[in-house]
Amino acid sequence: MSAELNNVKKDDRYNKNEYQLLGILLQYPDKIDEVADLLEVKHFLDPQAQIIFDLLLKQYQQDNQISRTKLLIDLQNQNYVDQAEEIIERLTSGFNTIDELDPTIDLIKKDYQRSLLQRASNKLQELTQANNLTIDDYQARAQEIIFQATNESSDLEKHIYNMEEVLMESFSNYMDRKHKKADVGLRSGFISLDNLIGGFKRGHLNVIAASTSMGKTAFAINIAKNVLKRKAKVAMISLEMDAAEVVDRMVIQESQVNAWKYTQGETNDEEDQRISKALDNLHELPLMISDERGLNTAQIRARLRKFKAQMDGLDLAIVDYLQMIQLPEEHAQNTSRAVGQIVLQLRNLASELNIPVILISQISRSFTSRTDKRPVLSDLRDSGNIEEVADGVIFLYRHAHTSAKAREEAEAEGTESDTNIIIAKQRTGQTGSITLFFEEEFIRFVDPENLSLEGTIPHG
């Protein structure tokens, strides 16, 4: 018996709908498959009904059938309920027609949904009594409570289709793509990359990973600026850099003014004019930034939902970076598992918001012991199941930054700015690699297919 059931408090409540369903199952045991596909143990509100349904499921899984006699023996032997014989008699004494099965399932679903909303209401009431929270904390926790209640209710509906239904939807989507009516992916603005991955897909989580100083944050900001200039709505959760630093990077990229001179205020008149023009180009772009440190996934979810509402839509979210997200307390002692939970929650968030989410991550230093130091999936720091959960994994690799000797060799060959963009995983596209140039002076990447990238970003 599961821990969840062991912890259920016994009470005297008799739930007519739940016991009627259990009676139908004992009378028509061949219907257990149908019911098991629509209901779980947690959907029963009566503790004894939970126990009985769980035992029936276990019987079916072990013996491919259910038995009234075995149910009685299990209830008596394990001492799960009081008056086991009386309960069995109650379940089997009446007569239920098979026509009552579907309506009874629907009633149990409705009761469960009401209970979720009632629990959410109670939690919201408790939240109002807390005095040590900030306004953002109140909003994040309230949204999380409501999300859990409504999202869990929606999970009751199974996404099951027959071949004809799926083929019709698949063909319709194909025709929309063929006639340019469908969103085939958010273009990054790097033509070589877009040709390989086909853009970032809605509902997908994409991890951009690299070791320190490879330019992963600069790359993500570069992508954000590129898509913003096509009026795509972008939200950025910056857990390391201040919002002003993020925008400074965009201004430097846009104005092509030396980053050191810009940050030190050492620009000349001509450079000041370029900066002024860059500010004009950027100031109306639909970008929202959160730069609070130490957020957890619930707070990140709340921020992104809020941004989506404020901007009346959202096309891309960037989270910088994974290792700065607060770990769940229940998994704090197991970093790998905690990181896996965070990545899974962010992937679910991408699906919930129906947008691509880019998650920046560091990689471990295990690559330093290899002759070939190009990163691979196993290098993801505390990887857990990142490579399994993420829809796409993109590594950045700059050979010139792996050692002093490598830099000398790259400088001699004129390849010190070469950056390999390695698509190590892509659920709906190709894997492979491309090369971009990193202009350190402007903290930006340039696609060699078109060195004037800003003027040639594909539209549509």
Coordinates of C-alpha atoms in Angstrom, one line a residue:
M1 CA 0.0 0.0 0.0
S2 CA 1.4 3.4 -1.0
A3 CA 2.5 5.9 1.6
E4 CA -0.2 8.3 0.3
L5 CA -2.9 5.8 1.3
N6 CA -1.3 4.9 4.6
N7 CA -1.5 8.6 5.5
V8 CA -5.1 8.9 4.7
K9 CA -7.2 9.6 7.7
K10 CA -10.2 7.3 8.1
D11 CA -13.6 9.1 8.5
D12 CA -17.3 8.2 8.4
R13 CA -18.1 10.0 5.2
Y14 CA -19.9 7.8 2.7
N15 CA -19.5 9.0 -0.9
K16 CA -22.4 7.6 -2.9
N17 CA -20.9 8.2 -6.3
E18 CA -17.5 6.5 -5.4
Y19 CA -19.1 3.5 -3.8
Q20 CA -21.5 3.1 -6.7
L21 CA -18.6 3.0 -9.1
L22 CA -16.8 0.4 -7.0
G23 CA -20.0 -1.7 -7.0
I24 CA -20.2 -1.4 -10.8
L25 CA -16.6 -2.6 -11.1
L26 CA -17.3 -5.7 -8.9
Q27 CA -20.3 -6.4 -11.0
Y28 CA -18.7 -5.7 -14.4
P29 CA -14.9 -6.5 -13.8
D30 CA -14.1 -6.2 -17.5
K31 CA -14.7 -2.4 -17.2
I32 CA -11.6 -1.9 -15.0
D33 CA -9.5 -0.9 -18.0
E34 CA -11.9 1.8 -19.1
V35 CA -12.1 3.2 -15.5
A36 CA -8.3 3.0 -14.9
D37 CA -7.7 5.1 -18.0
L38 CA -10.0 7.9 -16.7
L39 CA -9.5 7.9 -12.9
E40 CA -6.7 7.5 -10.5
V41 CA -6.7 6.7 -6.8
K42 CA -6.3 10.4 -5.9
H43 CA -9.6 11.2 -7.6
F44 CA -11.5 9.3 -4.9
L45 CA -12.3 11.6 -1.9
D46 CA -13.5 8.9 0.5
P47 CA -10.4 7.4 2.2
Q48 CA -11.9 3.8 2.2
A49 CA -12.9 4.1 -1.4
Q50 CA -9.4 5.1 -2.2
I51 CA -8.0 2.0 -0.6
I52 CA -10.5 -0.3 -2.3
F53 CA -9.9 1.2 -5.7
D54 CA -6.1 0.9 -5.2
L55 CA -6.5 -2.8 -4.3
L56 CA -8.7 -3.5 -7.4
L57 CA -6.1 -1.9 -9.6
K58 CA -3.3 -3.9 -8.1
Q59 CA -5.4 -7.1 -8.5
Y60 CA -5.9 -6.4 -12.1
Q61 CA -2.3 -5.6 -12.8
Q62 CA -1.2 -8.8 -11.1
D63 CA -3.9 -11.3 -12.1
N64 CA -5.5 -9.6 -15.2
Q65 CA -8.8 -9.8 -13.3
I66 CA -10.5 -8.6 -10.1
S67 CA -12.1 -10.8 -7.5
R68 CA -14.6 -9.9 -4.7
T69 CA -13.3 -12.7 -2.5
K70 CA -9.6 -11.6 -2.9
L71 CA -10.6 -8.0 -2.2
L72 CA -12.3 -9.1 1.1
I73 CA -9.2 -11.2 2.1
D74 CA -6.8 -8.3 1.3
L75 CA -8.9 -5.9 3.4
Q76 CA -9.1 -8.3 6.3
N77 CA -5.4 -9.4 6.3
Q78 CA -4.0 -5.9 6.0
N79 CA -6.5 -4.3 8.4
Y80 CA -6.9 -1.4 6.0
V81 CA -10.6 -0.7 6.8
D82 CA -13.0 -1.3 9.6
Q83 CA -15.8 -3.9 9.0
A84 CA -14.5 -5.2 5.7
E85 CA -17.4 -7.7 5.3
E86 CA -20.0 -5.0 5.8
I87 CA -18.3 -2.8 3.2
I88 CA -18.2 -5.6 0.6
E89 CA -21.9 -6.4 1.3
R90 CA -22.7 -2.7 0.7
L91 CA -20.9 -2.6 -2.6
T92 CA -22.5 -5.8 -4.0
S93 CA -26.0 -5.7 -2.5
G94 CA -27.5 -3.3 -5.0
F95 CA -27.9 -3.7 -8.8
N96 CA -26.2 -1.3 -11.1
T97 CA -26.6 -1.2 -14.9
I98 CA -23.6 -0.6 -17.1
D99 CA -25.3 2.6 -18.4
E100 CA -24.5 4.2 -15.0
L101 CA -20.8 3.8 -15.5
D102 CA -20.0 6.9 -17.5
P103 CA -22.3 9.3 -15.6
T104 CA -20.8 8.1 -12.3
I105 CA -17.2 8.7 -13.6
D106 CA -18.3 12.2 -14.6
L107 CA -19.7 12.9 -11.1
I108 CA -16.5 11.7 -9.5
K109 CA -14.5 14.0 -11.7
K110 CA -16.7 16.9 -10.8
D111 CA -16.4 16.2 -7.1
Y112 CA -12.6 16.0 -7.4
Q113 CA -12.4 19.3 -9.2
R114 CA -14.6 20.9 -6.6
S115 CA -12.3 19.6 -3.9
L116 CA -9.2 21.0 -5.7
L117 CA -10.8 24.4 -5.9
Q118 CA -11.9 24.2 -2.2
R119 CA -8.3 23.3 -1.2
A120 CA -7.0 26.2 -3.3
S121 CA -9.4 28.5 -1.6
N122 CA -8.3 27.4 1.8
K123 CA -4.6 27.9 0.9
L124 CA -5.4 31.4 -0.5
Q125 CA -7.1 32.2 2.8
E126 CA -4.0 30.9 4.7
L127 CA -1.8 33.0 2.5
T128 CA -3.6 36.2 3.5
Q129 CA -2.5 35.5 7.1
A130 CA 1.2 35.5 6.2
N131 CA 2.9 38.8 7.2
N132 CA 6.5 38.1 6.2
L133 CA 6.1 38.0 2.4
T134 CA 6.8 40.6 -0.3
I135 CA 4.2 41.6 -2.8
D136 CA 6.0 39.5 -5.4
D137 CA 5.9 36.5 -3.1
Y138 CA 2.2 36.9 -2.5
Q139 CA 1.6 37.0 -6.3
A140 CA 3.8 34.1 -7.0
R141 CA 2.3 31.8 -4.4
A142 CA -1.2 32.8 -5.2
Q143 CA -0.7 32.1 -8.9
E144 CA 1.0 28.8 -8.1
I145 CA -1.9 27.7 -5.9
I146 CA -4.4 28.5 -8.6
F147 CA -2.3 27.0 -11.3
Q148 CA -2.0 23.7 -9.4
A149 CA -5.7 23.5 -8.9
T150 CA -6.7 24.3 -12.5
N151 CA -3.9 22.4 -14.2
E152 CA -4.4 19.2 -12.2
S153 CA -8.1 19.4 -13.1
S154 CA -7.3 19.6 -16.8
D155 CA -5.1 16.5 -16.5
L156 CA -8.3 14.5 -16.1
E157 CA -8.9 14.8 -19.8
K158 CA -6.8 12.3 -21.8
H159 CA -5.3 13.2 -25.1
I160 CA -6.2 10.1 -27.0
Y161 CA -6.8 10.0 -30.8
N162 CA -7.5 7.5 -33.5
M163 CA -5.4 7.3 -36.6
E164 CA -8.0 9.2 -38.8
E165 CA -8.1 12.1 -36.3
V166 CA -4.3 12.4 -36.1
L167 CA -3.9 12.1 -39.9
M168 CA -6.4 14.9 -40.5
E169 CA -4.7 17.2 -38.0
S170 CA -1.2 16.3 -39.4
F171 CA -2.3 16.9 -43.0
S172 CA -3.9 20.2 -42.0
N173 CA -0.7 21.4 -40.2
Y174 CA 1.4 20.3 -43.2
M175 CA -0.7 22.3 -45.6
D176 CA -0.5 25.4 -43.3
R177 CA 3.3 25.1 -43.3
K178 CA 3.4 24.6 -47.1
H179 CA 1.3 27.7 -47.7
K180 CA 3.2 29.7 -45.0
K181 CA 0.2 30.0 -42.8
A182 CA 1.7 28.2 -39.8
D183 CA 4.3 29.2 -37.3
V184 CA 7.2 26.8 -38.2
G185 CA 9.5 28.2 -35.5
L186 CA 10.8 31.4 -34.1
R187 CA 13.9 32.4 -36.2
S188 CA 17.0 33.2 -34.2
G189 CA 18.3 35.8 -36.7
F190 CA 21.4 33.6 -37.3
I191 CA 20.7 32.3 -40.8
S192 CA 23.0 29.3 -40.6
L193 CA 21.5 28.2 -37.3
D194 CA 17.9 28.7 -38.5
N195 CA 18.6 26.6 -41.6
L196 CA 19.8 23.8 -39.4
I197 CA 17.2 23.8 -36.6
G198 CA 14.3 25.5 -38.4
G199 CA 13.8 28.0 -35.6
F200 CA 12.8 27.6 -32.0
K201 CA 9.5 25.7 -31.7
R202 CA 6.6 26.7 -29.5
G203 CA 6.3 24.6 -26.4
H204 CA 9.9 23.5 -26.6
L205 CA 12.6 23.9 -24.0
N206 CA 16.0 24.6 -25.5
V207 CA 19.2 24.5 -23.4
I208 CA 22.2 26.6 -24.4
A209 CA 25.2 25.4 -22.6
A210 CA 28.9 26.1 -22.4
S211 CA 31.8 26.4 -20.0
T212 CA 32.7 29.7 -18.5
S213 CA 33.5 32.7 -20.8
M214 CA 32.3 31.0 -24.0
G215 CA 29.7 33.7 -24.5
K216 CA 26.5 31.8 -23.8
T217 CA 24.7 34.8 -22.2
A218 CA 25.9 37.1 -25.0
F219 CA 24.6 34.5 -27.5
A220 CA 21.2 34.4 -25.8
I221 CA 21.0 38.3 -25.6
N222 CA 22.0 38.4 -29.3
I223 CA 19.1 36.1 -30.1
A224 CA 16.7 38.1 -28.0
K225 CA 17.7 41.3 -29.8
N226 CA 17.4 39.7 -33.2
V227 CA 13.8 38.5 -32.6
L228 CA 12.8 41.7 -30.8
K229 CA 13.7 43.6 -34.0
R230 CA 11.0 41.5 -35.7
K231 CA 8.5 42.7 -33.0
A232 CA 8.5 39.3 -31.3
K233 CA 7.6 39.7 -27.6
V234 CA 10.4 38.5 -25.3
A235 CA 10.7 38.0 -21.6
M236 CA 14.1 37.5 -19.8
I237 CA 14.6 36.1 -16.4
S238 CA 18.1 37.2 -15.5
L239 CA 19.3 35.6 -12.3
E240 CA 22.9 36.9 -12.6
M241 CA 23.0 40.2 -14.5
D242 CA 21.1 43.4 -13.7
A243 CA 18.4 44.5 -16.2
A244 CA 20.5 47.5 -17.1
E245 CA 23.5 45.2 -17.9
V246 CA 21.4 43.1 -20.2
V247 CA 20.2 46.2 -22.1
D248 CA 23.7 47.6 -22.2
R249 CA 24.7 44.5 -24.0
M250 CA 22.0 45.1 -26.6
V251 CA 23.0 48.8 -27.0
I252 CA 26.6 47.8 -27.5
Q253 CA 25.6 45.1 -30.1
E254 CA 23.3 47.5 -31.9
S255 CA 25.6 50.5 -31.9
Q256 CA 28.8 48.5 -32.5
V257 CA 30.6 50.7 -30.0
N258 CA 33.6 49.2 -28.1
A259 CA 32.2 47.6 -25.0
W260 CA 35.0 48.9 -22.7
K261 CA 34.7 52.5 -24.0
Y262 CA 30.9 52.3 -23.6
T263 CA 31.1 51.1 -19.9
Q264 CA 33.8 53.6 -19.1
G265 CA 32.1 56.6 -20.7
E266 CA 35.1 57.1 -23.1
T267 CA 33.2 57.3 -26.4
N268 CA 33.7 60.1 -28.9
D269 CA 31.0 62.2 -30.6
E270 CA 30.6 59.8 -33.6
E271 CA 30.2 56.9 -31.2
D272 CA 27.7 58.8 -29.1
Q273 CA 25.6 59.4 -32.3
R274 CA 25.6 55.6 -32.9
I275 CA 24.6 55.0 -29.3
S276 CA 21.8 57.5 -29.6
K277 CA 20.5 55.8 -32.8
A278 CA 20.7 52.4 -31.1
L279 CA 18.6 53.7 -28.2
D280 CA 16.0 55.0 -30.7
N281 CA 16.0 51.6 -32.4
L282 CA 15.6 49.6 -29.2
H283 CA 13.4 51.7 -26.9
E284 CA 10.0 50.6 -28.2
L285 CA 10.8 46.9 -28.5
P286 CA 8.6 44.5 -26.5
L287 CA 10.9 43.3 -23.9
M288 CA 10.3 42.5 -20.2
I289 CA 13.2 41.7 -17.8
S290 CA 13.2 40.3 -14.3
D291 CA 16.6 40.6 -12.6
E292 CA 15.8 39.4 -9.1
R293 CA 18.3 36.7 -7.9
G294 CA 17.4 33.5 -6.2
L295 CA 14.1 32.8 -7.8
N296 CA 12.6 29.3 -7.8
T297 CA 10.6 27.8 -10.6
A298 CA 7.2 28.8 -9.1
Q299 CA 8.4 32.4 -9.0
I300 CA 9.7 32.2 -12.6
R301 CA 6.4 30.8 -13.7
A302 CA 4.6 33.6 -12.0
R303 CA 6.8 36.3 -13.6
L304 CA 6.4 34.9 -17.1
R305 CA 2.6 34.6 -16.8
K306 CA 2.5 38.2 -15.6
F307 CA 4.7 39.3 -18.5
K308 CA 2.5 37.5 -21.0
A309 CA -0.5 39.3 -19.6
Q310 CA 1.1 42.7 -19.5
M311 CA 2.4 42.4 -23.1
D312 CA -0.8 40.7 -24.4
G313 CA 1.2 37.7 -25.5
L314 CA 4.7 36.3 -25.4
D315 CA 6.9 34.7 -28.1
L316 CA 10.1 33.8 -26.3
A317 CA 11.4 33.4 -22.8
I318 CA 15.0 33.3 -21.8
V319 CA 16.2 32.1 -18.3
D320 CA 19.8 32.9 -17.4
Y321 CA 20.8 30.6 -15.9
L322 CA 20.0 27.1 -14.6
Q323 CA 22.6 26.8 -11.8
M324 CA 21.3 30.1 -10.3
I325 CA 17.7 28.8 -9.9
Q326 CA 16.8 28.1 -6.3
L327 CA 16.6 24.3 -5.7
P328 CA 13.4 22.7 -4.4
E329 CA 13.8 22.1 -0.7
E330 CA 12.6 18.5 -0.9
H331 CA 15.5 17.7 -3.3
A332 CA 18.2 20.1 -1.9
Q333 CA 20.4 17.1 -0.8
N334 CA 20.3 15.6 -4.3
T335 CA 21.5 18.2 -6.7
S336 CA 21.2 16.1 -9.8
R337 CA 17.6 15.2 -9.0
A338 CA 16.7 18.8 -8.1
V339 CA 18.1 20.1 -11.4
G340 CA 16.2 17.5 -13.2
Q341 CA 13.0 18.6 -11.5
I342 CA 13.7 22.2 -12.4
V343 CA 14.3 21.4 -16.1
L344 CA 11.1 19.3 -16.2
Q345 CA 9.1 22.1 -14.7
L346 CA 10.5 24.6 -17.2
R347 CA 9.7 22.3 -20.1
N348 CA 6.1 22.0 -18.8
L349 CA 6.0 25.8 -18.5
A350 CA 7.1 26.2 -22.2
S351 CA 4.2 23.9 -23.1
E352 CA 1.8 25.8 -20.8
L353 CA 2.7 29.2 -22.2
N354 CA 3.0 27.8 -25.7
I355 CA 6.3 29.5 -26.3
P356 CA 9.9 28.5 -26.8
V357 CA 12.0 28.7 -23.6
I358 CA 15.7 29.1 -23.8
L359 CA 17.5 28.0 -20.7
I360 CA 21.2 28.8 -20.3
S361 CA 23.4 26.3 -18.4
Q362 CA 27.0 25.8 -17.4
I363 CA 28.7 22.5 -18.1
S364 CA 31.1 20.6 -15.9
R365 CA 34.8 20.8 -16.3
S366 CA 35.1 17.1 -17.1
F367 CA 35.9 18.1 -20.7
T368 CA 39.3 19.5 -19.6
S369 CA 40.7 16.0 -19.3
R370 CA 39.9 15.1 -22.9
T371 CA 42.0 15.7 -25.9
D372 CA 38.9 16.8 -27.8
K373 CA 37.4 19.5 -25.6
R374 CA 34.2 20.1 -27.6
P375 CA 31.3 19.6 -25.2
V376 CA 29.0 16.6 -25.4
L377 CA 25.7 15.8 -23.6
S378 CA 27.3 14.1 -20.7
D379 CA 29.2 17.3 -19.8
L380 CA 26.0 19.1 -18.7
R381 CA 26.7 20.1 -15.1
D382 CA 24.7 18.0 -12.6
S383 CA 22.9 16.8 -15.7
G384 CA 20.4 14.6 -14.0
N385 CA 18.0 14.1 -16.9
I386 CA 18.5 17.4 -18.7
E387 CA 19.5 15.8 -22.0
E388 CA 16.4 13.6 -21.8
V389 CA 13.9 16.3 -20.9
A390 CA 15.1 19.2 -23.0
D391 CA 13.8 19.4 -26.6
G392 CA 17.0 20.9 -27.8
V393 CA 20.6 21.2 -26.5
I394 CA 23.0 23.7 -28.1
F395 CA 26.6 23.9 -27.0
L396 CA 29.0 26.8 -27.6
Y397 CA 32.7 26.0 -28.1
R398 CA 35.5 28.4 -28.7
H399 CA 38.8 26.5 -29.2
A400 CA 40.9 29.6 -28.6
H401 CA 39.5 29.8 -25.1
T402 CA 40.5 26.3 -24.0
S403 CA 44.2 27.1 -23.2
A404 CA 46.9 29.6 -23.8
K405 CA 48.4 27.3 -26.4
A406 CA 45.1 27.1 -28.3
R407 CA 44.8 30.8 -28.3
E408 CA 48.3 31.3 -29.7
E409 CA 47.5 28.8 -32.5
A410 CA 44.2 30.4 -33.2
E411 CA 45.7 33.9 -33.4
A412 CA 48.3 32.5 -35.8
E413 CA 45.6 31.0 -38.0
G414 CA 43.2 34.0 -37.7
T415 CA 40.5 31.8 -36.1
E416 CA 40.5 33.3 -32.6
S417 CA 36.9 34.5 -33.0
D418 CA 35.5 31.2 -34.4
T419 CA 32.7 29.8 -32.3
N420 CA 31.3 26.3 -32.9
I421 CA 27.5 26.2 -32.3
I422 CA 26.9 22.5 -31.8
I423 CA 23.4 21.3 -32.0
A424 CA 23.8 18.1 -29.9
K425 CA 20.0 17.4 -29.6
Q426 CA 17.1 18.6 -31.6
R427 CA 13.7 16.8 -31.2
T428 CA 12.2 18.1 -34.4
G429 CA 15.3 19.2 -36.5
Q430 CA 18.8 18.2 -37.5
T431 CA 21.8 17.9 -35.3
G432 CA 25.2 19.2 -36.4
S433 CA 27.3 22.3 -36.1
I434 CA 27.8 25.7 -37.6
T435 CA 30.5 28.4 -37.1
L436 CA 29.7 31.9 -36.0
F437 CA 32.3 34.7 -35.4
F438 CA 32.4 36.3 -31.9
E439 CA 33.2 40.0 -32.0
E440 CA 34.5 40.5 -28.5
E441 CA 34.7 44.2 -28.9
F442 CA 30.9 44.4 -29.4
I443 CA 30.0 41.3 -27.3
R444 CA 28.1 39.9 -30.2
F445 CA 28.0 37.0 -32.6
V446 CA 28.0 37.3 -36.4
D447 CA 26.9 34.8 -39.0
P448 CA 29.5 34.4 -41.7
E449 CA 26.8 33.8 -44.2
N450 CA 26.0 37.5 -43.9
L451 CA 28.3 39.8 -42.0
S452 CA 25.6 42.5 -41.9
L453 CA 23.2 40.4 -40.0
E454 CA 21.1 43.2 -38.6
G455 CA 20.1 44.3 -42.1
T456 CA 19.2 40.8 -43.3
I457 CA 17.2 39.2 -40.5
P458 CA 14.5 37.2 -42.3
H459 CA 11.0 38.5 -41.8
G460 CA 7.8 36.6 -41.5

